[in-house]
Amino acid sequence: MHDRILVFESLRSSMSSDRRKPYPFDQIEPKWQAIWDERQLFHAPNPGEKGEGYTATDIVARYKRMRGFNVLHPMGWDAFGLPAEQYAIKSGQHPAVTTRENVAKFKRQLKRIGFSYDWQREINTTDPRYYKWTQWIFLQIYNSWFNPQTKQAEPISTYGGTDPDSVRLAYVADVPVNWCPELGTVLANEEVVDGKSEVGGFPVVRRPMRQWMLRITAYAERLLDELEKLDWPEGIKLLQRNWIGRSEGAEIDFKIDKGDHEICVFTTRPDTLYGGTFLVLAPEHSLVDLIVAEEQWPAIREYRERTARKSEFERADLSKGKTGVFTGAYAINPANNERIPIWIADYVLVGYGTGAIGGVPAHDERDLEFAKKFDLPIVVVVQPADDKPAIGFTGEGIAVNSPIIDGLTSVEAKKQITAWLEERGLGKRAINYKLRDWLFSRQRYWGEPFPIIWENGKHHSLGENELPIVPPPLDDYKPTGTGEPPLAKAKEWVRYSNKAVRETNTMPQWAGSCWYYLRFCDPHNDQRFVGKEAERYWMSGPKPGSVDLYVGGTEHAVLHLLYARFWHKVLFDLGYVSKPEPFQRLVNQGIILGEDNQKMSKSRGNIVNPDDVIDQHGADAFRCYEMFMGPLEQMKPWSMRGVEGVARFLARVWRLLMTENQAGAWELSGKVKNVEPDKAQQKMLHATIKKVTQDIESFSFNTAISQMMIFVNAFTNVDTIPVSAMRSFLGLLNPFSPHIASELWEKLNAKFSDAPGDITEQRWPIYDERLLVEDEIEIVIQINGKLRDRMKMPMLATEEELESAALSNPKIQDRIAGKTVRKVIVVPKKLINIVV
RNA sequence: GCCGAUGUGGCGGAAUGGUAGACGCAACGGACUUAAAAUCCGUUGGGCCGUAACAGGCCCGUGCCGGUUCGAGUCCGGCCAUCGGCACCA
């Protein structure tokens, strides 16, 4: 699903190699892939573990199956959206065609790597049988509102107000949006990076348009709080927290000296109220029209026009300095009743807080810059604890020049003045979030149409019985460039009835991927988006999250992962799913760089094609190398030499059990015998079982492979190879390199009858801690923390024995001769440190 | 600017506060071979002393500076560098 790991691209045709293969992976890999396919071996009919991802998840899936779990390990295609459509436009074909081809290509590649997906559960977000339910979920969102009392979504029928359209979780608004002329569509804030589109890197401009929005901001508090109990990397949680951006403070009302208008400002520092020497409104603030003094109108109008033309990117450019215009109006500071000027300036954003701020130049960098530029008064009201200059001090200190809170710490002063304001009805405690509502419509062809019609300028939902709403076939599906969606070109389709027309926007790329993990539980259900039973079956347990393991890159931290949480919570509130969160455990997979340590890209020509790697070294080597490279979550460069090393390891495994006969055919080695492993072999085997088991559990796949290499090295060049040890070892190897493990297992079965059946039917090996115990152990002797000698000691030696043995050691005696031993530290089974 | 992650040999990387460099790559030497490839065996952090050559010995070493500790790659404080996120959010 998605490009959650590394997406390889086929560029070069496969290279043929006449070089003799070190072992016949080119024969055994297709053989076992066909067997797994035919027997539908990885079908998951019962509850248990579930996961999603690529090599790492395949290892976990195969491992968990061997531990007796039923594993849901599915794969699907998130094929709507900009990338798919851009690709289609470039190749001059219909996106339906390119999507089909790409899915086939990618699926073939996945099978070739030997992934054990349950293909019975394959889904495709562009399939009407799938997006019918995407549209259905949209209807649930549209027909709900967020009840602030219960803090959850409820059916719109429970809303008591007069205008339900104003509280729906899906609503239409005229908002300044990110319009990308090149792509011919609007984009969500999250899809705009440095003033350019994330897809394609085209310029984005601000432009007001009528758009569908989803009220994700209603969930800001829950999205933040409920992050707590998830097993996600702290870094990702932090990214989401920052994106949601909660800040605590107060809303304060300023009266305007003429007329009855009031301006409400949000501040996190109500304790600096006495230092407020001016107000600033965002240029777009609706009150501007009502308060501007006659003589200031021309300047204000000019400034507002100039601001409107600026892109978000230009506006955010700090290097250009502050701009602004005086409105000619004054407000009254409620703390000291001083008359302060009201300005407009584009450093105040209309979308955050109340779109207005109280300027406290002494204790806010931006206000200070503004005040200096326009010569506004600066009043110190916070005294820093140390000798720092008070002007420009933005930290916490002691309130001064503020009669009702003088002498209080900033923390106390905030409480005090907020209470004071509340008593007088001049303000109240308030919490603000940076998170904005989700811009949900796109002017594109390749997406889910909205199940919405328009009549007399009002929107209505279509009935569930009319789903799916299938887009009309369009030969020219390219964006119109005017902002009118391509679907508008299909006049027949648009005309719903004599009175009503269809909504022609489509949903964004993220819609389908917001809930696919639910569909995997019950992919063929045509009565419900997921069967009640199936959902409970797979997604219930003690923790708040649904999916047990989700492997993906950091790039989805604030997009996919936030959107999916939002949708899931709506479905949870409405009683459709049993848990409040979609993903319990999230593991980040780092990106793989090219051999030049650069991000893989066509232009750099450093793309690694798995088909080439598999042609040369086999799928098992490919899988194993990916895992051997380093820690899963780390960014790391690809190395062809490294692949060779891992391929050599697999060839050694092969030759451990197989020899070439006179005719050049591989046959089971005569060294493999039905004998008991000796003590050292036993210890090696059980140490390996222990390490590999623990390392898989902790996602340390690289060290698991190291241990298997150590095991194989230990068995190289021995005369007799106990078959039982090899059985266990193949079990450990199986999740990593299932083809060679299956084949060698089968070869053993041809001669030995100790363990019938395929390796996939085997239980994971169990280690015996007793076999790991050493009789003798090497003890390190240090003097002042420096290594001086080692000695063999019995495992059970007492501390006294260890100490006297160390002190009587000749080398140590030489060194401590003539010195006083101050202290001896004995760490049993480890070391002795003599302090002189 | 703010927040976060990372920093260990020629390279990818190992190390519950207790033998730094496991395992792999590369390099070098040897065995096998007419030869090469493949394979197998061995050496491989740096510096110095020592020896005919071995043997052996010493010192330094985990980005930099300090601290805690009997003992620090690991913990604490301060810096530097790289990467990622946010960026006039009041």
PDB file of N, CA and C in Angstrom, chain A residues 135-165:
ATOM      1  N   GLN A 135     -17.151   6.353  -0.195  1.00  0.00           N
ATOM      2  CA  GLN A 135     -18.232   7.334  -0.312  1.00  0.00           C
ATOM      3  C   GLN A 135     -19.230   7.186   0.830  1.00  0.00           C
ATOM      4  N   TRP A 136     -19.470   5.962   1.229  1.00  0.00           N
ATOM      5  CA  TRP A 136     -20.397   5.710   2.339  1.00  0.00           C
ATOM      6  C   TRP A 136     -19.865   6.344   3.627  1.00  0.00           C
ATOM      7  N   ILE A 137     -18.552   6.189   3.865  1.00  0.00           N
ATOM      8  CA  ILE A 137     -17.973   6.797   5.075  1.00  0.00           C
ATOM      9  C   ILE A 137     -18.076   8.324   4.990  1.00  0.00           C
ATOM     10  N   PHE A 138     -17.859   8.867   3.782  1.00  0.00           N
ATOM     11  CA  PHE A 138     -18.026  10.315   3.631  1.00  0.00           C
ATOM     12  C   PHE A 138     -19.449  10.729   4.039  1.00  0.00           C
ATOM     13  N   LEU A 139     -20.429   9.930   3.648  1.00  0.00           N
ATOM     14  CA  LEU A 139     -21.811  10.254   4.019  1.00  0.00           C
ATOM     15  C   LEU A 139     -21.993  10.249   5.531  1.00  0.00           C
ATOM     16  N   GLN A 140     -21.333   9.311   6.201  1.00  0.00           N
ATOM     17  CA  GLN A 140     -21.431   9.281   7.672  1.00  0.00           C
ATOM     18  C   GLN A 140     -20.844  10.562   8.258  1.00  0.00           C
ATOM     19  N   ILE A 141     -19.720  10.996   7.676  1.00  0.00           N
ATOM     20  CA  ILE A 141     -19.071  12.216   8.160  1.00  0.00           C
ATOM     21  C   ILE A 141     -19.974  13.422   7.880  1.00  0.00           C
ATOM     22  N   TYR A 142     -20.518  13.454   6.652  1.00  0.00           N
ATOM     23  CA  TYR A 142     -21.399  14.556   6.234  1.00  0.00           C
ATOM     24  C   TYR A 142     -22.635  14.631   7.130  1.00  0.00           C
ATOM     25  N   ASN A 143     -23.141  13.499   7.493  1.00  0.00           N
ATOM     26  CA  ASN A 143     -24.368  13.463   8.286  1.00  0.00           C
ATOM     27  C   ASN A 143     -24.121  13.465   9.793  1.00  0.00           C
ATOM     28  N   SER A 144     -22.942  13.961  10.193  1.00  0.00           N
ATOM     29  CA  SER A 144     -22.623  14.021  11.618  1.00  0.00           C
ATOM     30  C   SER A 144     -22.182  15.424  12.005  1.00  0.00           C
ATOM     31  N   TRP A 145     -22.217  15.653  13.296  1.00  0.00           N
ATOM     32  CA  TRP A 145     -21.645  16.891  13.843  1.00  0.00           C
ATOM     33  C   TRP A 145     -20.892  16.535  15.105  1.00  0.00           C
ATOM     34  N   PHE A 146     -20.017  17.419  15.526  1.00  0.00           N
ATOM     35  CA  PHE A 146     -19.232  17.168  16.725  1.00  0.00           C
ATOM     36  C   PHE A 146     -19.905  17.859  17.895  1.00  0.00           C
ATOM     37  N   ASN A 147     -20.399  17.066  18.810  1.00  0.00           N
ATOM     38  CA  ASN A 147     -21.066  17.627  19.975  1.00  0.00           C
ATOM     39  C   ASN A 147     -20.018  18.010  21.017  1.00  0.00           C
ATOM     40  N   PRO A 148     -19.844  19.308  21.263  1.00  0.00           N
ATOM     41  CA  PRO A 148     -18.790  19.724  22.198  1.00  0.00           C
ATOM     42  C   PRO A 148     -19.057  19.258  23.627  1.00  0.00           C
ATOM     43  N   GLN A 149     -20.314  18.985  23.949  1.00  0.00           N
ATOM     44  CA  GLN A 149     -20.631  18.497  25.293  1.00  0.00           C
ATOM     45  C   GLN A 149     -20.079  17.079  25.496  1.00  0.00           C
ATOM     46  N   THR A 150     -20.430  16.208  24.559  1.00  0.00           N
ATOM     47  CA  THR A 150     -20.005  14.811  24.691  1.00  0.00           C
ATOM     48  C   THR A 150     -18.619  14.578  24.101  1.00  0.00           C
ATOM     49  N   LYS A 151     -18.083  15.593  23.411  1.00  0.00           N
ATOM     50  CA  LYS A 151     -16.788  15.507  22.740  1.00  0.00           C
ATOM     51  C   LYS A 151     -16.708  14.339  21.765  1.00  0.00           C
ATOM     52  N   GLN A 152     -17.815  14.144  21.051  1.00  0.00           N
ATOM     53  CA  GLN A 152     -17.764  13.105  20.032  1.00  0.00           C
ATOM     54  C   GLN A 152     -18.732  13.407  18.896  1.00  0.00           C
ATOM     55  N   ALA A 153     -18.549  12.673  17.811  1.00  0.00           N
ATOM     56  CA  ALA A 153     -19.429  12.848  16.663  1.00  0.00           C
ATOM     57  C   ALA A 153     -20.778  12.208  16.959  1.00  0.00           C
ATOM     58  N   GLU A 154     -21.826  12.881  16.517  1.00  0.00           N
ATOM     59  CA  GLU A 154     -23.172  12.332  16.666  1.00  0.00           C
ATOM     60  C   GLU A 154     -23.925  12.576  15.371  1.00  0.00           C
ATOM     61  N   PRO A 155     -24.994  11.783  15.133  1.00  0.00           N
ATOM     62  CA  PRO A 155     -25.779  12.026  13.916  1.00  0.00           C
ATOM     63  C   PRO A 155     -26.301  13.463  13.922  1.00  0.00           C
ATOM     64  N   ILE A 156     -26.391  14.071  12.750  1.00  0.00           N
ATOM     65  CA  ILE A 156     -26.780  15.470  12.642  1.00  0.00           C
ATOM     66  C   ILE A 156     -28.177  15.699  13.218  1.00  0.00           C
ATOM     67  N   SER A 157     -28.975  14.619  13.268  1.00  0.00           N
ATOM     68  CA  SER A 157     -30.348  14.755  13.791  1.00  0.00           C
ATOM     69  C   SER A 157     -30.369  15.134  15.270  1.00  0.00           C
ATOM     70  N   THR A 158     -29.278  14.874  15.988  1.00  0.00           N
ATOM     71  CA  THR A 158     -29.250  15.236  17.408  1.00  0.00           C
ATOM     72  C   THR A 158     -28.896  16.699  17.630  1.00  0.00           C
ATOM     73  N   TYR A 159     -28.589  17.410  16.535  1.00  0.00           N
ATOM     74  CA  TYR A 159     -28.213  18.812  16.668  1.00  0.00           C
ATOM     75  C   TYR A 159     -29.461  19.666  16.807  1.00  0.00           C
ATOM     76  N   GLY A 160     -29.519  20.472  17.823  1.00  0.00           N
ATOM     77  CA  GLY A 160     -30.724  21.240  18.090  1.00  0.00           C
ATOM     78  C   GLY A 160     -30.810  22.578  17.381  1.00  0.00           C
ATOM     79  N   GLY A 161     -29.720  23.051  16.802  1.00  0.00           N
ATOM     80  CA  GLY A 161     -29.695  24.396  16.217  1.00  0.00           C
ATOM     81  C   GLY A 161     -30.516  24.525  14.943  1.00  0.00           C
ATOM     82  N   THR A 162     -30.556  25.744  14.442  1.00  0.00           N
ATOM     83  CA  THR A 162     -31.384  26.018  13.265  1.00  0.00           C
ATOM     84  C   THR A 162     -30.684  25.732  11.952  1.00  0.00           C
ATOM     85  N   ASP A 163     -29.350  25.762  11.960  1.00  0.00           N
ATOM     86  CA  ASP A 163     -28.624  25.612  10.696  1.00  0.00           C
ATOM     87  C   ASP A 163     -27.642  24.454  10.767  1.00  0.00           C
ATOM     88  N   PRO A 164     -28.140  23.233  10.585  1.00  0.00           N
ATOM     89  CA  PRO A 164     -27.271  22.062  10.713  1.00  0.00           C
ATOM     90  C   PRO A 164     -26.070  22.106   9.763  1.00  0.00           C
ATOM     91  N   ASP A 165     -26.252  22.758   8.603  1.00  0.00           N
ATOM     92  CA  ASP A 165     -25.133  22.799   7.659  1.00  0.00           C
ATOM     93  C   ASP A 165     -23.900  23.495   8.239  1.00  0.00           C
TER      94      ASP A 165
END
